[in-house]
Amino acid sequence: MKFRHLSQFEKELWKCGRCAYCVDEEICPSYRLIGFESGAAKGRILIARALLNNKLNFSSDLVENLNLCFMCGACKERCKTAAKIDTVKIFLAMRKEAIDLGLYPEKLLPRYEKLKQSGNPFGLPKDERGSWAEEFSLPSKGETLYFVGCYESYVHSNIPEAFIKILEKAGITPAYLGSDEPCCGHLLIWEGRLEDAKEYAKQGIEVIERSGAKRVVFSCPACYTAFKVEYPEILGIKPSFEMLHATEFLANLIEQGKIKPEKEIKERVTYHDPCSLGRHSEVYDAPRKILRSIPGLEVNEMERNGRFSFCCGSGSGAITPILYEDFSKKIGKLRLEEAKDVADVIVTECPQCLSQFRLVKSEYGVNVELKSLITLLAQALGIDVA
Amino acid sequence: MTEEVHKALINIFGPRVTNKPIDLQAYSRDISPARETLASFVVKPQSTDEISNLLRIANKYKVPVYVRGGGTSHWAGWLPVKGGILVDMRSMNKIMEINEEHLTATVQAGCTWYKLERELKKRGLAYLSSELGGPSMTVGGSIVKAGGGPYGTCKYGLHGYCDVVSLEVVLPTGEVIRTGSRAYKNVPPFDRFGAGPDLTSFFIGSEGTLGIITEVTLRVRPVPEKEEYLYFVFKNWKNVEKVGSLICRPFGDELAYTFYAFQDGADLENIHCFIHVYGYSSEEAELRVKKIKEICGRHDGKEQDPEPVKAMYESKWFLSDIFERGVWHFVGGSVPINNLVPFVEIWKDIVINKYKFLNCAFGAWPYPRAWLPYVQFYYKEPDEWDLIWEITDVLTKEYVRMGMIPYRIGGPEGFLPYVKPQLNGYYEFLKRLKKFLDPNNILQPGILIDQEEEP
């Protein structure tokens, strides 16, 4: 059998020297859950080679195995000191093969259908996308555009609200597309539906370019990674505008003295690096700069942080929580417990991580508070936030 | 019968047994170029009892059992050449006890050195010998091969020289024994000697053929107060051989933790020597540094900036760019302390001059009164497989003929075919012991001891 996506990585696959740097349950949630080395990058690379050599069939076991990979990129990070294999792209190619073979998991279909029909994965009305912004008078055109994304528009709208209020303090009014803002298609990329995802990428870039924006700020790290990393590297489409994550934008404002967090917040916090913002986009310092600027905060790092942060259990594309909810929650519980060891509050800037932690917290009752970094900063600026 | 074995394994291991083709494929290779080999089942035990039950089942159904730690053997040490059940020890990874008075650490055999080191460090302790095996390398895996590497070997020798205090072992027929002081009921592991002969040693280096090691008690030490790094470049191996010998000469009080010499196949001018020095006081470390510098200087060593040495020792679990030049294969073993140079010459003759294969290096580190030389090949899979097999076949034959003891023996695609003709009556004795302990030859068949050759 020919595997048109995977075969592009044949040379890459043979670079693996089986050092097993990646076979570590401390960094790899998939290996932790599966327990056998088929759950770690080393094993999946041996499986991929066997597929290309026609020694293995593309079985339903393999589809399950691939969907139990959180695509968090920790193995890729470990491999940077060894063979420098882009493991995540290889596993994505394997997911694409599964789709070509008609092995798309049925449980993912409702989300896909909702996205097709409503332009967001929740199936909520398109014209409600900008409801959170009704209290602000944001123009639809301007040099700096704010891209909010589905999760923050519909589920975590307190984050964009806080972000706009912070920008008001700095005298900045960004443009906003309102209900014309499309989904970034990040979920589809990680499901392996690249042709569909390309349509969303083209639409997103086109609508932004039409707005005349030279710079786009994203608060959702999944949207940010989609535009900045996944479109050019996976879909081969490079946006022409400058892209910043909100934490980078805000850290700059703090550095320039345009906003001054002066309200003391006496809390013991730890920062959780979302996989999309950290390993996939390499934004590690900006969120920490913001935390360090807030007076009164005690900021403690978890043992696994930065490049080797542990996944929240949602993963790129939030596939595992849909297909294997219990497994996904187990990983989230481990992460919350790790946070609890060093802090009372876990701070992050990813709506998917926040949703996942909220779910895990209610299920297991882990006694740690959850906060978005942007809302925490707003609080330190004396802004009343939800 | 396979179905019966599967049911019996599920009874013991529940979800920690698999026979899915994708899972078996994931365990098909070690680091060496040995061809892929598939087990029929992989199991992940969590306790000594589970291993004991496994071996009883294996004997009942006469199914081979192979055992691995992190899976990073580079001499086909665990590949299931006769199929059967592969035991992945990585779930037996608990640190059972760190005793700060006895200076011992007791761990399950699947505990990684990386994990143990981090726990010891919190208490100001260390185990001061290590191979170059990365973060997956397990304590049991190293002990069972009596491994050694460029960390601490100059001072403490190979794993098992003196720093293994006690073992818990499941014999091939399922009985559990404990060695050293733990041979006595309710006595902690503080002494390697127990009742009668030192049977701890019996299992060190046994390559998993005489029993499955489930717990290991190690001698640990306080972290030295002072560490120093030195870097010298030499122009000829005769001087390096002499320097290594002199540094190790104060037997038991060797001047360095490590003396690690290597030469790249593409640069036959320079021999790089990395030296790691220690002291339980600054004065002690300074004295050692002074003596080593004097010895190196007397043998035309040129001192360099020690930064690369420090960097290597500080990043020992995650060395950088390890496969930059290709994946790895090794040929190496032990030779007497005054007999290193002929092995360098043969490397140059065969690998560099005859095969013109420059993508390689010759390295060596001394341990008490011996050297462990090795040739490391960097090659491309699968294109250079045939070439690598040919070169290493010629080189290994010559090295074994010259008296090198391979670092371990492994299976039919390891060193076994080369070693067997060189062994004397000791090997027959070993086979008899194996037969006594493992009458059905179920544990690691084809590895180290080849019972099938018996008349």
mmCIF file with all atom_site columns, N, CA, C and O in Angstrom, chain A residues 115-143:
data_model
loop_
_atom_site.group_PDB
_atom_site.id
_atom_site.type_symbol
_atom_site.label_atom_id
_atom_site.label_alt_id
_atom_site.label_comp_id
_atom_site.label_asym_id
_atom_site.label_entity_id
_atom_site.label_seq_id
_atom_site.pdbx_PDB_ins_code
_atom_site.Cartn_x
_atom_site.Cartn_y
_atom_site.Cartn_z
_atom_site.occupancy
_atom_site.B_iso_or_equiv
_atom_site.pdbx_formal_charge
_atom_site.auth_seq_id
_atom_site.auth_comp_id
_atom_site.auth_asym_id
_atom_site.auth_atom_id
_atom_site.pdbx_PDB_model_num
ATOM 1   N N  . LEU A 1 115 ? -19.006 23.029 12.678 1.00 0.00 ? 115 LEU A N  1
ATOM 2   C CA . LEU A 1 115 ? -18.072 24.013 12.130 1.00 0.00 ? 115 LEU A CA 1
ATOM 3   C C  . LEU A 1 115 ? -18.491 24.408 10.716 1.00 0.00 ? 115 LEU A C  1
ATOM 4   O O  . LEU A 1 115 ? -18.479 25.591 10.351 1.00 0.00 ? 115 LEU A O  1
ATOM 5   N N  . LYS A 1 116 ? -18.869 23.403 9.935  1.00 0.00 ? 116 LYS A N  1
ATOM 6   C CA . LYS A 1 116 ? -19.295 23.662 8.551  1.00 0.00 ? 116 LYS A CA 1
ATOM 7   C C  . LYS A 1 116 ? -20.536 24.556 8.524  1.00 0.00 ? 116 LYS A C  1
ATOM 8   O O  . LYS A 1 116 ? -20.632 25.484 7.723  1.00 0.00 ? 116 LYS A O  1
ATOM 9   N N  . GLN A 1 117 ? -21.468 24.240 9.411  1.00 0.00 ? 117 GLN A N  1
ATOM 10  C CA . GLN A 1 117 ? -22.755 24.944 9.373  1.00 0.00 ? 117 GLN A CA 1
ATOM 11  C C  . GLN A 1 117 ? -22.694 26.337 10.011 1.00 0.00 ? 117 GLN A C  1
ATOM 12  O O  . GLN A 1 117 ? -23.280 27.281 9.501  1.00 0.00 ? 117 GLN A O  1
ATOM 13  N N  . SER A 1 118 ? -21.996 26.446 11.148 1.00 0.00 ? 118 SER A N  1
ATOM 14  C CA . SER A 1 118 ? -22.076 27.706 11.899 1.00 0.00 ? 118 SER A CA 1
ATOM 15  C C  . SER A 1 118 ? -20.789 28.508 11.907 1.00 0.00 ? 118 SER A C  1
ATOM 16  O O  . SER A 1 118 ? -20.760 29.611 12.459 1.00 0.00 ? 118 SER A O  1
ATOM 17  N N  . GLY A 1 119 ? -19.717 27.955 11.395 1.00 0.00 ? 119 GLY A N  1
ATOM 18  C CA . GLY A 1 119 ? -18.445 28.678 11.404 1.00 0.00 ? 119 GLY A CA 1
ATOM 19  C C  . GLY A 1 119 ? -17.750 28.634 12.753 1.00 0.00 ? 119 GLY A C  1
ATOM 20  O O  . GLY A 1 119 ? -16.774 29.337 12.985 1.00 0.00 ? 119 GLY A O  1
ATOM 21  N N  . ASN A 1 120 ? -18.256 27.801 13.668 1.00 0.00 ? 120 ASN A N  1
ATOM 22  C CA . ASN A 1 120 ? -17.561 27.585 14.944 1.00 0.00 ? 120 ASN A CA 1
ATOM 23  C C  . ASN A 1 120 ? -17.847 26.146 15.399 1.00 0.00 ? 120 ASN A C  1
ATOM 24  O O  . ASN A 1 120 ? -18.866 25.566 15.008 1.00 0.00 ? 120 ASN A O  1
ATOM 25  N N  . PRO A 1 121 ? -16.947 25.570 16.198 1.00 0.00 ? 121 PRO A N  1
ATOM 26  C CA . PRO A 1 121 ? -17.109 24.139 16.524 1.00 0.00 ? 121 PRO A CA 1
ATOM 27  C C  . PRO A 1 121 ? -18.218 23.852 17.535 1.00 0.00 ? 121 PRO A C  1
ATOM 28  O O  . PRO A 1 121 ? -18.470 22.690 17.843 1.00 0.00 ? 121 PRO A O  1
ATOM 29  N N  . PHE A 1 122 ? -18.872 24.908 18.027 1.00 0.00 ? 122 PHE A N  1
ATOM 30  C CA . PHE A 1 122 ? -19.924 24.695 19.039 1.00 0.00 ? 122 PHE A CA 1
ATOM 31  C C  . PHE A 1 122 ? -21.320 24.704 18.423 1.00 0.00 ? 122 PHE A C  1
ATOM 32  O O  . PHE A 1 122 ? -22.300 24.417 19.107 1.00 0.00 ? 122 PHE A O  1
ATOM 33  N N  . GLY A 1 123 ? -21.408 25.101 17.153 1.00 0.00 ? 123 GLY A N  1
ATOM 34  C CA . GLY A 1 123 ? -22.703 25.163 16.491 1.00 0.00 ? 123 GLY A CA 1
ATOM 35  C C  . GLY A 1 123 ? -23.539 26.339 16.979 1.00 0.00 ? 123 GLY A C  1
ATOM 36  O O  . GLY A 1 123 ? -24.761 26.339 16.841 1.00 0.00 ? 123 GLY A O  1
ATOM 37  N N  . LEU A 1 124 ? -22.865 27.362 17.526 1.00 0.00 ? 124 LEU A N  1
ATOM 38  C CA . LEU A 1 124 ? -23.608 28.537 18.023 1.00 0.00 ? 124 LEU A CA 1
ATOM 39  C C  . LEU A 1 124 ? -23.816 29.542 16.880 1.00 0.00 ? 124 LEU A C  1
ATOM 40  O O  . LEU A 1 124 ? -23.040 29.561 15.913 1.00 0.00 ? 124 LEU A O  1
ATOM 41  N N  . PRO A 1 125 ? -24.849 30.389 16.992 1.00 0.00 ? 125 PRO A N  1
ATOM 42  C CA . PRO A 1 125 ? -25.155 31.294 15.872 1.00 0.00 ? 125 PRO A CA 1
ATOM 43  C C  . PRO A 1 125 ? -23.982 32.203 15.520 1.00 0.00 ? 125 PRO A C  1
ATOM 44  O O  . PRO A 1 125 ? -23.320 32.751 16.408 1.00 0.00 ? 125 PRO A O  1
ATOM 45  N N  . LYS A 1 126 ? -23.756 32.321 14.240 1.00 0.00 ? 126 LYS A N  1
ATOM 46  C CA . LYS A 1 126 ? -22.633 33.119 13.745 1.00 0.00 ? 126 LYS A CA 1
ATOM 47  C C  . LYS A 1 126 ? -22.744 34.586 14.206 1.00 0.00 ? 126 LYS A C  1
ATOM 48  O O  . LYS A 1 126 ? -21.754 35.213 14.550 1.00 0.00 ? 126 LYS A O  1
ATOM 49  N N  . ASP A 1 127 ? -23.999 35.108 14.215 1.00 0.00 ? 127 ASP A N  1
ATOM 50  C CA . ASP A 1 127 ? -24.139 36.533 14.559 1.00 0.00 ? 127 ASP A CA 1
ATOM 51  C C  . ASP A 1 127 ? -23.948 36.809 16.055 1.00 0.00 ? 127 ASP A C  1
ATOM 52  O O  . ASP A 1 127 ? -23.953 37.945 16.490 1.00 0.00 ? 127 ASP A O  1
ATOM 53  N N  . GLU A 1 128 ? -23.759 35.759 16.826 1.00 0.00 ? 128 GLU A N  1
ATOM 54  C CA . GLU A 1 128 ? -23.466 35.978 18.264 1.00 0.00 ? 128 GLU A CA 1
ATOM 55  C C  . GLU A 1 128 ? -21.971 36.036 18.542 1.00 0.00 ? 128 GLU A C  1
ATOM 56  O O  . GLU A 1 128 ? -21.547 36.245 19.677 1.00 0.00 ? 128 GLU A O  1
ATOM 57  N N  . ARG A 1 129 ? -21.187 35.800 17.510 1.00 0.00 ? 129 ARG A N  1
ATOM 58  C CA . ARG A 1 129 ? -19.726 35.748 17.686 1.00 0.00 ? 129 ARG A CA 1
ATOM 59  C C  . ARG A 1 129 ? -19.179 37.022 18.338 1.00 0.00 ? 129 ARG A C  1
ATOM 60  O O  . ARG A 1 129 ? -18.303 36.967 19.197 1.00 0.00 ? 129 ARG A O  1
ATOM 61  N N  . GLY A 1 130 ? -19.723 38.159 17.921 1.00 0.00 ? 130 GLY A N  1
ATOM 62  C CA . GLY A 1 130 ? -19.184 39.429 18.440 1.00 0.00 ? 130 GLY A CA 1
ATOM 63  C C  . GLY A 1 130 ? -19.977 40.009 19.589 1.00 0.00 ? 130 GLY A C  1
ATOM 64  O O  . GLY A 1 130 ? -19.750 41.169 19.970 1.00 0.00 ? 130 GLY A O  1
ATOM 65  N N  . SER A 1 131 ? -20.870 39.216 20.178 1.00 0.00 ? 131 SER A N  1
ATOM 66  C CA . SER A 1 131 ? -21.723 39.763 21.258 1.00 0.00 ? 131 SER A CA 1
ATOM 67  C C  . SER A 1 131 ? -20.912 40.354 22.401 1.00 0.00 ? 131 SER A C  1
ATOM 68  O O  . SER A 1 131 ? -21.285 41.374 22.980 1.00 0.00 ? 131 SER A O  1
ATOM 69  N N  . TRP A 1 132 ? -19.815 39.719 22.720 1.00 0.00 ? 132 TRP A N  1
ATOM 70  C CA . TRP A 1 132 ? -18.997 40.196 23.839 1.00 0.00 ? 132 TRP A CA 1
ATOM 71  C C  . TRP A 1 132 ? -18.517 41.623 23.619 1.00 0.00 ? 132 TRP A C  1
ATOM 72  O O  . TRP A 1 132 ? -18.238 42.339 24.588 1.00 0.00 ? 132 TRP A O  1
ATOM 73  N N  . ALA A 1 133 ? -18.428 42.053 22.342 1.00 0.00 ? 133 ALA A N  1
ATOM 74  C CA . ALA A 1 133 ? -17.814 43.359 22.032 1.00 0.00 ? 133 ALA A CA 1
ATOM 75  C C  . ALA A 1 133 ? -18.845 44.478 21.939 1.00 0.00 ? 133 ALA A C  1
ATOM 76  O O  . ALA A 1 133 ? -18.488 45.614 21.609 1.00 0.00 ? 133 ALA A O  1
ATOM 77  N N  . GLU A 1 134 ? -20.115 44.126 22.245 1.00 0.00 ? 134 GLU A N  1
ATOM 78  C CA . GLU A 1 134 ? -21.153 45.143 22.049 1.00 0.00 ? 134 GLU A CA 1
ATOM 79  C C  . GLU A 1 134 ? -20.927 46.390 22.896 1.00 0.00 ? 134 GLU A C  1
ATOM 80  O O  . GLU A 1 134 ? -21.262 47.503 22.490 1.00 0.00 ? 134 GLU A O  1
ATOM 81  N N  . GLU A 1 135 ? -20.341 46.227 24.067 1.00 0.00 ? 135 GLU A N  1
ATOM 82  C CA . GLU A 1 135 ? -20.113 47.397 24.939 1.00 0.00 ? 135 GLU A CA 1
ATOM 83  C C  . GLU A 1 135 ? -18.958 48.282 24.455 1.00 0.00 ? 135 GLU A C  1
ATOM 84  O O  . GLU A 1 135 ? -18.732 49.360 24.988 1.00 0.00 ? 135 GLU A O  1
ATOM 85  N N  . PHE A 1 136 ? -18.180 47.774 23.492 1.00 0.00 ? 136 PHE A N  1
ATOM 86  C CA . PHE A 1 136 ? -17.045 48.564 22.992 1.00 0.00 ? 136 PHE A CA 1
ATOM 87  C C  . PHE A 1 136 ? -17.370 49.059 21.578 1.00 0.00 ? 136 PHE A C  1
ATOM 88  O O  . PHE A 1 136 ? -18.128 48.418 20.854 1.00 0.00 ? 136 PHE A O  1
ATOM 89  N N  . SER A 1 137 ? -16.773 50.163 21.218 1.00 0.00 ? 137 SER A N  1
ATOM 90  C CA . SER A 1 137 ? -16.974 50.624 19.838 1.00 0.00 ? 137 SER A CA 1
ATOM 91  C C  . SER A 1 137 ? -15.706 50.333 19.059 1.00 0.00 ? 137 SER A C  1
ATOM 92  O O  . SER A 1 137 ? -14.818 51.186 18.947 1.00 0.00 ? 137 SER A O  1
ATOM 93  N N  . LEU A 1 138 ? -15.598 49.114 18.576 1.00 0.00 ? 138 LEU A N  1
ATOM 94  C CA . LEU A 1 138 ? -14.369 48.724 17.884 1.00 0.00 ? 138 LEU A CA 1
ATOM 95  C C  . LEU A 1 138 ? -14.576 48.862 16.373 1.00 0.00 ? 138 LEU A C  1
ATOM 96  O O  . LEU A 1 138 ? -15.566 48.363 15.837 1.00 0.00 ? 138 LEU A O  1
ATOM 97  N N  . PRO A 1 139 ? -13.635 49.528 15.688 1.00 0.00 ? 139 PRO A N  1
ATOM 98  C CA . PRO A 1 139 ? -13.770 49.663 14.233 1.00 0.00 ? 139 PRO A CA 1
ATOM 99  C C  . PRO A 1 139 ? -13.499 48.338 13.525 1.00 0.00 ? 139 PRO A C  1
ATOM 100 O O  . PRO A 1 139 ? -12.863 47.456 14.091 1.00 0.00 ? 139 PRO A O  1
ATOM 101 N N  . SER A 1 140 ? -13.991 48.210 12.315 1.00 0.00 ? 140 SER A N  1
ATOM 102 C CA . SER A 1 140 ? -13.721 46.959 11.584 1.00 0.00 ? 140 SER A CA 1
ATOM 103 C C  . SER A 1 140 ? -12.444 47.054 10.764 1.00 0.00 ? 140 SER A C  1
ATOM 104 O O  . SER A 1 140 ? -11.988 46.070 10.202 1.00 0.00 ? 140 SER A O  1
ATOM 105 N N  . LYS A 1 141 ? -11.873 48.249 10.663 1.00 0.00 ? 141 LYS A N  1
ATOM 106 C CA . LYS A 1 141 ? -10.610 48.413 9.930  1.00 0.00 ? 141 LYS A CA 1
ATOM 107 C C  . LYS A 1 141 ? -9.599  49.154 10.803 1.00 0.00 ? 141 LYS A C  1
ATOM 108 O O  . LYS A 1 141 ? -9.983  49.962 11.653 1.00 0.00 ? 141 LYS A O  1
ATOM 109 N N  . GLY A 1 142 ? -8.342  48.870 10.554 1.00 0.00 ? 142 GLY A N  1
ATOM 110 C CA . GLY A 1 142 ? -7.301  49.574 11.318 1.00 0.00 ? 142 GLY A CA 1
ATOM 111 C C  . GLY A 1 142 ? -5.973  48.846 11.177 1.00 0.00 ? 142 GLY A C  1
ATOM 112 O O  . GLY A 1 142 ? -5.921  47.718 10.682 1.00 0.00 ? 142 GLY A O  1
ATOM 113 N N  . GLU A 1 143 ? -4.903  49.517 11.602 1.00 0.00 ? 143 GLU A N  1
ATOM 114 C CA . GLU A 1 143 ? -3.561  48.918 11.436 1.00 0.00 ? 143 GLU A CA 1
ATOM 115 C C  . GLU A 1 143 ? -3.360  47.700 12.313 1.00 0.00 ? 143 GLU A C  1
ATOM 116 O O  . GLU A 1 143 ? -2.728  46.735 11.927 1.00 0.00 ? 143 GLU A O  1
#
